[in-house]
CSV table of C-alpha atoms and ligand atoms in Angstrom, one decimal:
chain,number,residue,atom,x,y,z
A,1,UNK,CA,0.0,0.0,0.0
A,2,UNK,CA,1.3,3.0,-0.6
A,3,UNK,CA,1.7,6.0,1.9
A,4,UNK,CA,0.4,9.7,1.4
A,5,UNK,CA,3.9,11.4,2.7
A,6,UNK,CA,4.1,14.9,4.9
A,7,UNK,CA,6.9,16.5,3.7
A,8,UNK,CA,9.6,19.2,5.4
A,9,UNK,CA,12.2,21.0,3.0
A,10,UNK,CA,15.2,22.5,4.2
A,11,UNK,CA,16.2,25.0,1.7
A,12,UNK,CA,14.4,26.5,-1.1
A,13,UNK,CA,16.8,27.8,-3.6
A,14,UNK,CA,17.3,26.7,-7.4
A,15,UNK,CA,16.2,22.7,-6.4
A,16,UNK,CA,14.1,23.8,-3.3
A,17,UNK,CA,12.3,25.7,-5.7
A,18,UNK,CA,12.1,23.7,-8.9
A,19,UNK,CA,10.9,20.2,-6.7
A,20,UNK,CA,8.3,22.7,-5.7
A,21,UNK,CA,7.0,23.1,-9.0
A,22,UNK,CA,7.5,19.5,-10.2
A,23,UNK,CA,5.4,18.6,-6.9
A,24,UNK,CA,2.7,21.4,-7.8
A,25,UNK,CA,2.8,20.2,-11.7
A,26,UNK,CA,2.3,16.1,-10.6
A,27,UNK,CA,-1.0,14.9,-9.7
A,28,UNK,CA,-0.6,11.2,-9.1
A,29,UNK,CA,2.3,11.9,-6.0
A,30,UNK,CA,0.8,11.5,-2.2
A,31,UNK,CA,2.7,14.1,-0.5
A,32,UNK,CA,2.4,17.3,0.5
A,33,UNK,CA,4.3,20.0,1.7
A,34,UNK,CA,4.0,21.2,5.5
A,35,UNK,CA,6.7,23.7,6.2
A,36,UNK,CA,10.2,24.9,4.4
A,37,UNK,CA,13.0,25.8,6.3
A,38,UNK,CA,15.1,28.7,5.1
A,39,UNK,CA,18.0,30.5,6.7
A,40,UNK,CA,17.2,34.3,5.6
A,41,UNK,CA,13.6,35.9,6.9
A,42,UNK,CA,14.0,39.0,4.5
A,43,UNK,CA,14.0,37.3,0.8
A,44,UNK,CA,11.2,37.8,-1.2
A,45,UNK,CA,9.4,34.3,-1.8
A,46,UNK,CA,6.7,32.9,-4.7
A,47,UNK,CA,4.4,31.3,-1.7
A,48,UNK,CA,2.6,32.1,1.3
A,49,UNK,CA,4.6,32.9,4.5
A,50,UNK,CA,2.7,30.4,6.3
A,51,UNK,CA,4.8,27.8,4.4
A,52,UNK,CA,8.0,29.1,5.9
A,53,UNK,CA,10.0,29.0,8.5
A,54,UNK,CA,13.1,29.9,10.3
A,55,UNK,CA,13.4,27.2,13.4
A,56,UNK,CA,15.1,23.4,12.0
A,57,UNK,CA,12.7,22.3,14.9
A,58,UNK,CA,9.8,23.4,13.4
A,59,UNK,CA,10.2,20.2,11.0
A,60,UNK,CA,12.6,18.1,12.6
A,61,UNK,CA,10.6,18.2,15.9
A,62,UNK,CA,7.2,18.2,14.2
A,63,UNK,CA,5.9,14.7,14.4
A,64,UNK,CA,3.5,15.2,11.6
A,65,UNK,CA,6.7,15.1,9.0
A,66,UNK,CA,7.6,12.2,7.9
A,67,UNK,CA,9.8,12.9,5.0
A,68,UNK,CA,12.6,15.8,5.2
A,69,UNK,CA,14.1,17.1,2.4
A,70,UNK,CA,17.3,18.6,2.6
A,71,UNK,CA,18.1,21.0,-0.1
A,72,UNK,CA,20.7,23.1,1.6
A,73,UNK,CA,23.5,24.0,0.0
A,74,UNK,CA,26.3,24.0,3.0
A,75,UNK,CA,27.5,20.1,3.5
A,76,UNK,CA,28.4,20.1,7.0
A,77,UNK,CA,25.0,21.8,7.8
A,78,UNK,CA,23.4,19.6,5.9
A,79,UNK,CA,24.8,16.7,7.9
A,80,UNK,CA,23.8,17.9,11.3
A,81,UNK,CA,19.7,18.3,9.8
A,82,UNK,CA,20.0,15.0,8.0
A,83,UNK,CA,21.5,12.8,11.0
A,84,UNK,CA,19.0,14.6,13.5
A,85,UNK,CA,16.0,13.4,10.9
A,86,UNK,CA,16.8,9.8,10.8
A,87,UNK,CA,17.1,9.7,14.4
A,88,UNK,CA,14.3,10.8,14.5
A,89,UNK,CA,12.9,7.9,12.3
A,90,UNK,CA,12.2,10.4,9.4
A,91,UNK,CA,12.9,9.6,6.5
A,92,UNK,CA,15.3,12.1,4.3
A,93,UNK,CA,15.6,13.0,0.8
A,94,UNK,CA,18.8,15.1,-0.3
A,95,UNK,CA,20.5,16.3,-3.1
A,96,UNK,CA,23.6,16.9,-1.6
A,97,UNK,CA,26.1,15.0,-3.2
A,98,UNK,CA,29.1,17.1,-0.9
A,99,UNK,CA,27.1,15.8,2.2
A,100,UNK,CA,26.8,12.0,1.0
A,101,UNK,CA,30.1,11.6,-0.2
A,102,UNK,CA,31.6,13.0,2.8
A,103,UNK,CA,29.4,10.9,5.2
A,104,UNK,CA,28.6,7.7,3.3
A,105,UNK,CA,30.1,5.7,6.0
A,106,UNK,CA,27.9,7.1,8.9
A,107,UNK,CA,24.7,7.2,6.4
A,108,UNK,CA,24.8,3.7,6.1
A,109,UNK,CA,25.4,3.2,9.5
A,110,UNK,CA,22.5,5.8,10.4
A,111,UNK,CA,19.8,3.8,8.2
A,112,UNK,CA,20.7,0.6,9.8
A,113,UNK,CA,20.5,1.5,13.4
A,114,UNK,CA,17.6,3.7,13.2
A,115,UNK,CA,15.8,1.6,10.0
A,116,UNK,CA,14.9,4.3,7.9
A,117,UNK,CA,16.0,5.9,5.1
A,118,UNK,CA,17.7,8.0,3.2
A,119,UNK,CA,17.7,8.6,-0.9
A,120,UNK,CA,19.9,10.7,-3.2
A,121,UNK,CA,19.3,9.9,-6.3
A,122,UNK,CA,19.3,14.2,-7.5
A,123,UNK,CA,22.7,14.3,-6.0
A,124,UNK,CA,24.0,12.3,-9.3
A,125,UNK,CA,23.3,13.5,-12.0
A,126,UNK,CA,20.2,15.3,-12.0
A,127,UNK,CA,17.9,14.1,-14.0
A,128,UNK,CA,19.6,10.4,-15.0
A,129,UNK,CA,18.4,7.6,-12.7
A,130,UNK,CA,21.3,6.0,-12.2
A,131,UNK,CA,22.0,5.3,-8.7
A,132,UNK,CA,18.3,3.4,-8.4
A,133,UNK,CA,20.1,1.3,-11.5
A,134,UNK,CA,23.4,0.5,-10.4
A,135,UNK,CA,21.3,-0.6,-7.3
A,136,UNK,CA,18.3,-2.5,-8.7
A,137,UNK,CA,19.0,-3.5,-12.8
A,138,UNK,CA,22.7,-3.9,-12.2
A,139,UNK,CA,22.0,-6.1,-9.3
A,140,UNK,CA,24.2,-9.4,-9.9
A,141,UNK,CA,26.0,-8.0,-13.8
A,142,UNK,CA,29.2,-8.1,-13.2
A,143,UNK,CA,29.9,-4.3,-13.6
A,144,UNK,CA,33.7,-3.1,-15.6
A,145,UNK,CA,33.0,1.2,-15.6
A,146,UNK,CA,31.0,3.4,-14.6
A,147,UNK,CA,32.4,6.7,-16.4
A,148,UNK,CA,30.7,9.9,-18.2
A,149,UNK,CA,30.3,13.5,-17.6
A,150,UNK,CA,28.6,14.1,-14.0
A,151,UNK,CA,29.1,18.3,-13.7
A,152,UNK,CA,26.5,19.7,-16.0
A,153,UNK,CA,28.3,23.6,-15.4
A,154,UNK,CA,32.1,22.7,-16.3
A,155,UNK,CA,30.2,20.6,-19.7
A,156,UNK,CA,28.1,23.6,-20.2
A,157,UNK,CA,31.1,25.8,-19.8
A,158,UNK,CA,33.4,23.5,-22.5
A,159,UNK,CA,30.3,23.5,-25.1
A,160,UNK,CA,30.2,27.2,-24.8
A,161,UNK,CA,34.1,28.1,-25.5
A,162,UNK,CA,34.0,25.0,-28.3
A,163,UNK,CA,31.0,25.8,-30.0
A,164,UNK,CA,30.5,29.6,-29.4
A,165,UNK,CA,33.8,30.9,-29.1
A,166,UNK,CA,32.7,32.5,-26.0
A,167,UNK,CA,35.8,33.3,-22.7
A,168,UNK,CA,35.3,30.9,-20.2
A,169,UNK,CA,34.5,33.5,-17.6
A,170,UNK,CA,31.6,34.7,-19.5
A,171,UNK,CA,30.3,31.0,-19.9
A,172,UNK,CA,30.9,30.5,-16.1
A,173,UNK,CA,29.3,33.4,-15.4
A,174,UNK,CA,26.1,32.2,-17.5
A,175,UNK,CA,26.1,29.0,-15.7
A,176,UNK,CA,26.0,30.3,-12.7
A,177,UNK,CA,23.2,32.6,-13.9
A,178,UNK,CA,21.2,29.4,-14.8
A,179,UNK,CA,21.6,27.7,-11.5
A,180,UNK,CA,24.0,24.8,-12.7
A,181,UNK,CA,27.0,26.1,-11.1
A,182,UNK,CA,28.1,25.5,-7.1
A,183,UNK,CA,27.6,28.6,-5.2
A,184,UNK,CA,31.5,28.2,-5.1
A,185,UNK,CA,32.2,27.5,-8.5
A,186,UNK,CA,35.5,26.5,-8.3
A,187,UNK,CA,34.2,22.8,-6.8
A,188,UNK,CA,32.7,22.6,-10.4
A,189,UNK,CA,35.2,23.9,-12.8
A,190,UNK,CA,38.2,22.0,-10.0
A,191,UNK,CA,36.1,18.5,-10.5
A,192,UNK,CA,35.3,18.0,-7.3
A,193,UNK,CA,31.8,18.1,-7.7
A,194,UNK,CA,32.0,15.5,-10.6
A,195,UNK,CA,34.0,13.5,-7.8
A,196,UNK,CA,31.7,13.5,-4.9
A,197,UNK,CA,29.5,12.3,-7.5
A,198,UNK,CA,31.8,9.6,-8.6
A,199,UNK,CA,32.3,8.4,-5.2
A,200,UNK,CA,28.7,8.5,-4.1
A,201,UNK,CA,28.7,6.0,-7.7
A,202,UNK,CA,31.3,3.8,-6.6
A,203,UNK,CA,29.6,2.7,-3.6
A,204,UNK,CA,26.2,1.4,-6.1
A,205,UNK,CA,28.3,0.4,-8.6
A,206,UNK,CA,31.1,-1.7,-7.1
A,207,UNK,CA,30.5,-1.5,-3.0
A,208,UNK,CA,33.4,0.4,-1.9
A,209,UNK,CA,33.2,3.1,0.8
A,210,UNK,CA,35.7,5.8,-0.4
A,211,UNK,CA,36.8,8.7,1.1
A,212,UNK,CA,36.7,11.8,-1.4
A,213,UNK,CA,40.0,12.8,-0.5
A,214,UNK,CA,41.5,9.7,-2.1
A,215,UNK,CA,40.4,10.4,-5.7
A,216,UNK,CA,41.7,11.8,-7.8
A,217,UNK,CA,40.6,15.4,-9.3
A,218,UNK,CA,42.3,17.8,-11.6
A,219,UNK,CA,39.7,20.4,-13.1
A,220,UNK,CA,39.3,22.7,-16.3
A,221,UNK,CA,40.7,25.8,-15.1
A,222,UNK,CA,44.0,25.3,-16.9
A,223,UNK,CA,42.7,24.4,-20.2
A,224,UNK,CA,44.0,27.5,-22.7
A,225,UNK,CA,42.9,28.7,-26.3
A,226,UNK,CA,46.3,26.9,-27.3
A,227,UNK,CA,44.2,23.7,-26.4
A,228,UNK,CA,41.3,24.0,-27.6
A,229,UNK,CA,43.0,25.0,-31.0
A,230,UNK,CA,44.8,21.9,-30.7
A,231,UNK,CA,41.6,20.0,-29.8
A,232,UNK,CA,40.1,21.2,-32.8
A,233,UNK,CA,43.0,20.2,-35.4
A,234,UNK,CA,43.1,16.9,-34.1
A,235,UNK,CA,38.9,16.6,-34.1
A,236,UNK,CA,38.5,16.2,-30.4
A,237,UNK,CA,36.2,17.9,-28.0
A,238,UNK,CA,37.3,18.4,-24.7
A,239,UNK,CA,35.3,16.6,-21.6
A,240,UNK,CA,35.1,16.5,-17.8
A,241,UNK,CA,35.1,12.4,-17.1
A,242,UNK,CA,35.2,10.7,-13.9
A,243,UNK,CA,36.1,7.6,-14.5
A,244,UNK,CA,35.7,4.4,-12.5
A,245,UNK,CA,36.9,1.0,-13.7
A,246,UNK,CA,37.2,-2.0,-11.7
A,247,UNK,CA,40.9,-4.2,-12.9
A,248,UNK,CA,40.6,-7.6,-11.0
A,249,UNK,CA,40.4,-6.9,-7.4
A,250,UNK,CA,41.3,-3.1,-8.2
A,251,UNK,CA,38.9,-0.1,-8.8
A,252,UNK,CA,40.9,2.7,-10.5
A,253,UNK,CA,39.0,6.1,-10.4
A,254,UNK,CA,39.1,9.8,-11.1
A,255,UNK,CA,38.2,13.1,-13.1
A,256,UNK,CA,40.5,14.4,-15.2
A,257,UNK,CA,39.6,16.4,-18.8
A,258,UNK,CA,39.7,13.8,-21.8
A,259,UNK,CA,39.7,14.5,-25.2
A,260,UNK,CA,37.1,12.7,-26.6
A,261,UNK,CA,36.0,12.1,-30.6
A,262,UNK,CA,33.3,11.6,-32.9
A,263,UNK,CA,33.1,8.1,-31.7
A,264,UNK,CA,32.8,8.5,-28.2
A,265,UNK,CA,28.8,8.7,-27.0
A,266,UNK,CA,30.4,11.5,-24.9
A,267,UNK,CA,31.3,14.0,-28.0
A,268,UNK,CA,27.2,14.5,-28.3
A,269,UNK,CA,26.5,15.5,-24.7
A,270,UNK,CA,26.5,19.1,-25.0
A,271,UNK,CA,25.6,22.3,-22.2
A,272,UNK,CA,24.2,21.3,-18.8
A,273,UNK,CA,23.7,17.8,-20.2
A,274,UNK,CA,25.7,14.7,-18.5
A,275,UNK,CA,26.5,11.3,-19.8
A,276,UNK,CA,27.1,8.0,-18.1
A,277,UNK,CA,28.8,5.0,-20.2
A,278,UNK,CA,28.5,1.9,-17.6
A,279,UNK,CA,29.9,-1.5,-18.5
A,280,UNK,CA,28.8,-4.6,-17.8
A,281,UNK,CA,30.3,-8.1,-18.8
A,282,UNK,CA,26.7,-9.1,-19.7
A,283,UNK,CA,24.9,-6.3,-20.6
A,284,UNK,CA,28.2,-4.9,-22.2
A,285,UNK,CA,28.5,-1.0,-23.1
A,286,UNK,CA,25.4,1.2,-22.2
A,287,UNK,CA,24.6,4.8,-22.1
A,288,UNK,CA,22.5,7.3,-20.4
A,289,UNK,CA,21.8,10.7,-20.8
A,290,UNK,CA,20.0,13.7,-19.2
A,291,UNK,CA,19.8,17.2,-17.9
A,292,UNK,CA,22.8,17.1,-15.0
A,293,UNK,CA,22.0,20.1,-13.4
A,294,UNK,CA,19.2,22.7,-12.7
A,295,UNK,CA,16.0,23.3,-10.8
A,296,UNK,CA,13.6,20.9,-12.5
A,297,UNK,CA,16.1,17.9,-13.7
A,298,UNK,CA,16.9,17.8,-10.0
A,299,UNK,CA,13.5,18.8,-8.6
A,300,UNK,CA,12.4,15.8,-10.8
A,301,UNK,CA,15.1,13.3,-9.4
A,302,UNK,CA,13.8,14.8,-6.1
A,303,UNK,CA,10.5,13.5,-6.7
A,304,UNK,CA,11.2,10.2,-7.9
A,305,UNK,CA,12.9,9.3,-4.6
A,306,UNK,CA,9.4,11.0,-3.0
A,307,UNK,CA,7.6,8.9,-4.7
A,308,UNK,CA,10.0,5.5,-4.1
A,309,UNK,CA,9.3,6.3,-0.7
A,310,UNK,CA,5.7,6.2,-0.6
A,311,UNK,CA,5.8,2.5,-1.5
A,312,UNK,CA,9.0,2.0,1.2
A,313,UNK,CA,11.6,2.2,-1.3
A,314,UNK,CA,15.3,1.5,0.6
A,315,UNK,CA,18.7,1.4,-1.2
A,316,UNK,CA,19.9,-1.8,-0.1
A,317,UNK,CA,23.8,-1.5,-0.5
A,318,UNK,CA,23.6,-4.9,-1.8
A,319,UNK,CA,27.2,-4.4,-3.9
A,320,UNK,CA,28.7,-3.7,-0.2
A,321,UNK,CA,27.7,-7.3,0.7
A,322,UNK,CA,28.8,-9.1,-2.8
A,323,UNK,CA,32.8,-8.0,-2.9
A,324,UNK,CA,35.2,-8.0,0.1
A,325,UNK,CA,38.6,-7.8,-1.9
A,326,UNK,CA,38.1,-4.7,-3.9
A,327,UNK,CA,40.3,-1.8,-3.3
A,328,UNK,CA,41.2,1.5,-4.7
A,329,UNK,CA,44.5,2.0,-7.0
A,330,UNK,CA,46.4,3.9,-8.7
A,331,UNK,CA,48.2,1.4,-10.6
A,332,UNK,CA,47.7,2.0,-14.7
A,333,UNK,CA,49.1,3.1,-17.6
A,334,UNK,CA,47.7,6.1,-18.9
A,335,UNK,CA,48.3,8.5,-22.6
A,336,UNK,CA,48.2,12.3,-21.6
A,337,UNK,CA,48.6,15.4,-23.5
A,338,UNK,CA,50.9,17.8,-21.1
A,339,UNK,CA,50.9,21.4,-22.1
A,340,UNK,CA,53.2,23.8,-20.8
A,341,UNK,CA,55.3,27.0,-21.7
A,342,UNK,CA,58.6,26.2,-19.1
A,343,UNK,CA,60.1,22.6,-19.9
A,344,UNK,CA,62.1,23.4,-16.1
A,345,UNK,CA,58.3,22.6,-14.8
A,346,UNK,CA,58.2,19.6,-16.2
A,347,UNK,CA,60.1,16.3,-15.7
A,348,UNK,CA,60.3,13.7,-19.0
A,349,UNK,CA,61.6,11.2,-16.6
A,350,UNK,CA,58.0,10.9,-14.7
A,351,UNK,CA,56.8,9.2,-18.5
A,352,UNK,CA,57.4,5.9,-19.0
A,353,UNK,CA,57.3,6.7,-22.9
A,354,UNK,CA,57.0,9.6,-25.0
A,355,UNK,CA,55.0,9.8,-28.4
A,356,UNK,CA,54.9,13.1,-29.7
A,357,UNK,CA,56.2,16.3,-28.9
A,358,UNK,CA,55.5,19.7,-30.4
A,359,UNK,CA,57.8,22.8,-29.3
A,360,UNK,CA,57.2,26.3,-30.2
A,361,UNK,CA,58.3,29.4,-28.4
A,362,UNK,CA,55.4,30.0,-26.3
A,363,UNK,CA,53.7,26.4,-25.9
A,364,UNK,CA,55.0,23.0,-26.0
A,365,UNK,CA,53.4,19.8,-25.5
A,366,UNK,CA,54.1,16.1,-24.7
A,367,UNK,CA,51.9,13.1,-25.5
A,368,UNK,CA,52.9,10.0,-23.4
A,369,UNK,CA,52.2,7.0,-21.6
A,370,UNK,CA,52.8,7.6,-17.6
A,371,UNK,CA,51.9,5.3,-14.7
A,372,UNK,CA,48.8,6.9,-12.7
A,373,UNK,CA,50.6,6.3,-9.6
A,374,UNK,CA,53.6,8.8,-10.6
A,375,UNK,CA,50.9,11.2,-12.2
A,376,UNK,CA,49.3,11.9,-8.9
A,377,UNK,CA,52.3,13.4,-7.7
A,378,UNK,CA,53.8,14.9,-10.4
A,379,UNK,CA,55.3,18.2,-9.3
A,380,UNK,CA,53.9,20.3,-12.6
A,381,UNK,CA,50.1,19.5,-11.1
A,382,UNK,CA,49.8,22.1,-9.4
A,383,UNK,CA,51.1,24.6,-11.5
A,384,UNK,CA,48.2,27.2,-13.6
A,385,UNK,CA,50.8,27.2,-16.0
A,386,UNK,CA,50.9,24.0,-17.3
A,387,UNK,CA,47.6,21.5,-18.3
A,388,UNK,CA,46.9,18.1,-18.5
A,389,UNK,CA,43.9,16.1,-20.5
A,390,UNK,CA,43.5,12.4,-20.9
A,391,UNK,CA,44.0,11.3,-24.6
A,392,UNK,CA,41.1,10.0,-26.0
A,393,UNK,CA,42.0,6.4,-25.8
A,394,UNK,CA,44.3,7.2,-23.1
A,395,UNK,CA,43.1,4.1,-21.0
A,396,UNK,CA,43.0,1.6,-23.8
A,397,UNK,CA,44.6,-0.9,-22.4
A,398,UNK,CA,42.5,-0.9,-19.3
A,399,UNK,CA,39.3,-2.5,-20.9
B,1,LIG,N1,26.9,22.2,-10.0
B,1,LIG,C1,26.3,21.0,-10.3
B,1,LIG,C2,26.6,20.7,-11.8
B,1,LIG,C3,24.9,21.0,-10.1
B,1,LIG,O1,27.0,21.7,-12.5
B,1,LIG,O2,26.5,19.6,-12.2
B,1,LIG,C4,24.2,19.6,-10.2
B,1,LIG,O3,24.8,18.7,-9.3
């Protein structure tokens, strides 16, 4: 049977908002909304004031909310209202992939003790379920990848300077004016926000708890007009991918800019749109697309987990219980392209082969095979002056 659901949101800015709307818009959901906490009395709002409030107690106290939604946008916050909830035997839908990645470990642990739950499926990915598949369709394949673009501002961003010609501050500054972007922007265009994502996916996808700090990011903030010339003569686009591949008993992930070509299912995901490749030895090479970020692709991810709850829907972890061997490395072979003006901030030695160089007075280039272990602390990586991007079968040998 299912259940008609009182809802509390915490936070009602660009998703707070836009699952509003997707809630007003769908007739067949059983929930509605009691009260939405917000941190600032003096903003103008499009409902009532009798929806609002100031006081976390007034929802996680209120015994008549069953479901809280937490749509806040600072992690740690976000934490505190989410624990308290499930304490309190509500259950929570967020969309805060910071939060979950962060704290996978104690939200497991939190569900368990307190049986109840919580769902995230708009923290991946907007509008693409893929966390419900990993879990539920992917059940018993035998997964390889799970890699694509997970950061709808940084792809919106890359479409703009390819296709448009337009400076990547003034594409930045458009996606942050159409809500894709973090409210610190630089956890978009650095990757980390495509890694929380990626961690939160490792978990559904292969079972491993991971802490974010141990993945690997490097971001799009280094990537010059010298690149994307070079990108274009070559017929690439260029892409932010986190990538996750399982090797044996090894999972090797990260994000790192690829170049990606005409054959790649990536090359067609354009603007706030993200794409997820995911491998199976089965079910072999599937794709998904969808909006990745915004009020109503979320809002609508939102919603779904709503409505999973109103017929007891629980993630069940079950990859957590299938593997006990796997473990995060470091250990592959990888093709980069290394772009840099100074060859004293580079060292040739870190490559286990060089294929091509290019040298010309103000940039010069290296395309070679280096071990992701010595990449990760390679001295040049955090220099602005010099930029790296995965070739576009730069992990060949991997699959
Ligand atoms: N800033 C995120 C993005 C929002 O651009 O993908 C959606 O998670």
């Amino acid at each position: 049977m299912s259940k008609n659901l009182k809802l509390g949101i915490f936070g009602f800015g660009v998703v707070g908002q836009g699952l509003y709307h997707v809630l007003e818009e769908t007739k067949g959901i059983k929930a509605e909304v009691l009260k939405i906490c917000v941190k600032h009395p003096n903003k103008k709002r499009p409902l009532p004031e009798r929806y609002f409030t100031f006081q976390k107690e007034d929802i996680l106290e209120n015994p008549e909310v069953d479901v809280v939604l937490e749509l806040i946008d600072d992690p740690e916050a976000a934490f505190q209202i989410v624990s308290t909830a499930l304490k309190k035997g509500k259950a929570v839908v967020t969309a805060n992939k910071k939060m979950v990645a962060d704290h996978m470990t104690e939200l497991y642990d939190l569900q368990k003790k307190y049986n109840v739950p919580i769902l995230y499926e708009g923290a991946c990915c907007a509008s693409i379920p893929i966390i419900r598949n990993l879990e539920e369709y992917y059940d018993n394949d035998l997964l390889s990848a799970v890699e694509g673009i997970f950061n709808g501002s940084t792809n919106y961003i890359l479409t703009k300077v390819f296709a448009e010609q337009k400076s990547f501050g003034e594409a930045l500054t458009e996606a942050q004016e159409l809500g894709y972007a973090e409210t610190d922007p630089t956890l978009d265009v650095g990757g980390f926000d495509a890694k929380y994502k990626l961690c939160i996916i490792l978990n559904h996808a292969f079972g491993l708890f991971v802490n974010p700090d141990d993945v690997f990011n490097y971001g799009i903030q280094n990537i010059s007009e010298f690149d994307i010339k070079i990108a274009r003569e070559k017929g690439y686009k260029i892409k932010l991918v986190a990538k996750s591949r399982k090797i044996g008993n090894r999972v090797v992930a990260m994000v790192i800019p690829k170049f990606v070509n005409e054959k790649s299912e990536l090359f067609k995901v354009e603007n706030e749109y993200n794409g997820v490749i995911v491998e199976g030895a089965f079910s072999e090479h599937q794709f998904f697309i969808g909006k990745g970020a915004g009020g109503y692709p979320t809002g609508s991810a939102v919603l779904s987990d709503i409505s999973a709850l109103t017929y007891n829907y629980k993630y069940e972890y079950k990859k957590t219980k299938q593997v006990s061997n796997l473990e995060l490395s470091s250990d592959i072979e990888l093709t980069i392209y290394l772009r840099f003006d100074d060859p004293s901030l580079i060292d040739k030695d870190d490559f286990i082969k060089i294929l091509e160089e290019y040298k010309a007075l103000e940039n010069q280039y290296i395309i070679g095979k280096i071990n992701f272990s010595k990449l990760v602390s390679a001295k040049w990586l955090s220099s602005p002056k010099v930029n790296m991007i995965l070739m576009h079968n730069g992990d060949e040998n991997h699959r």
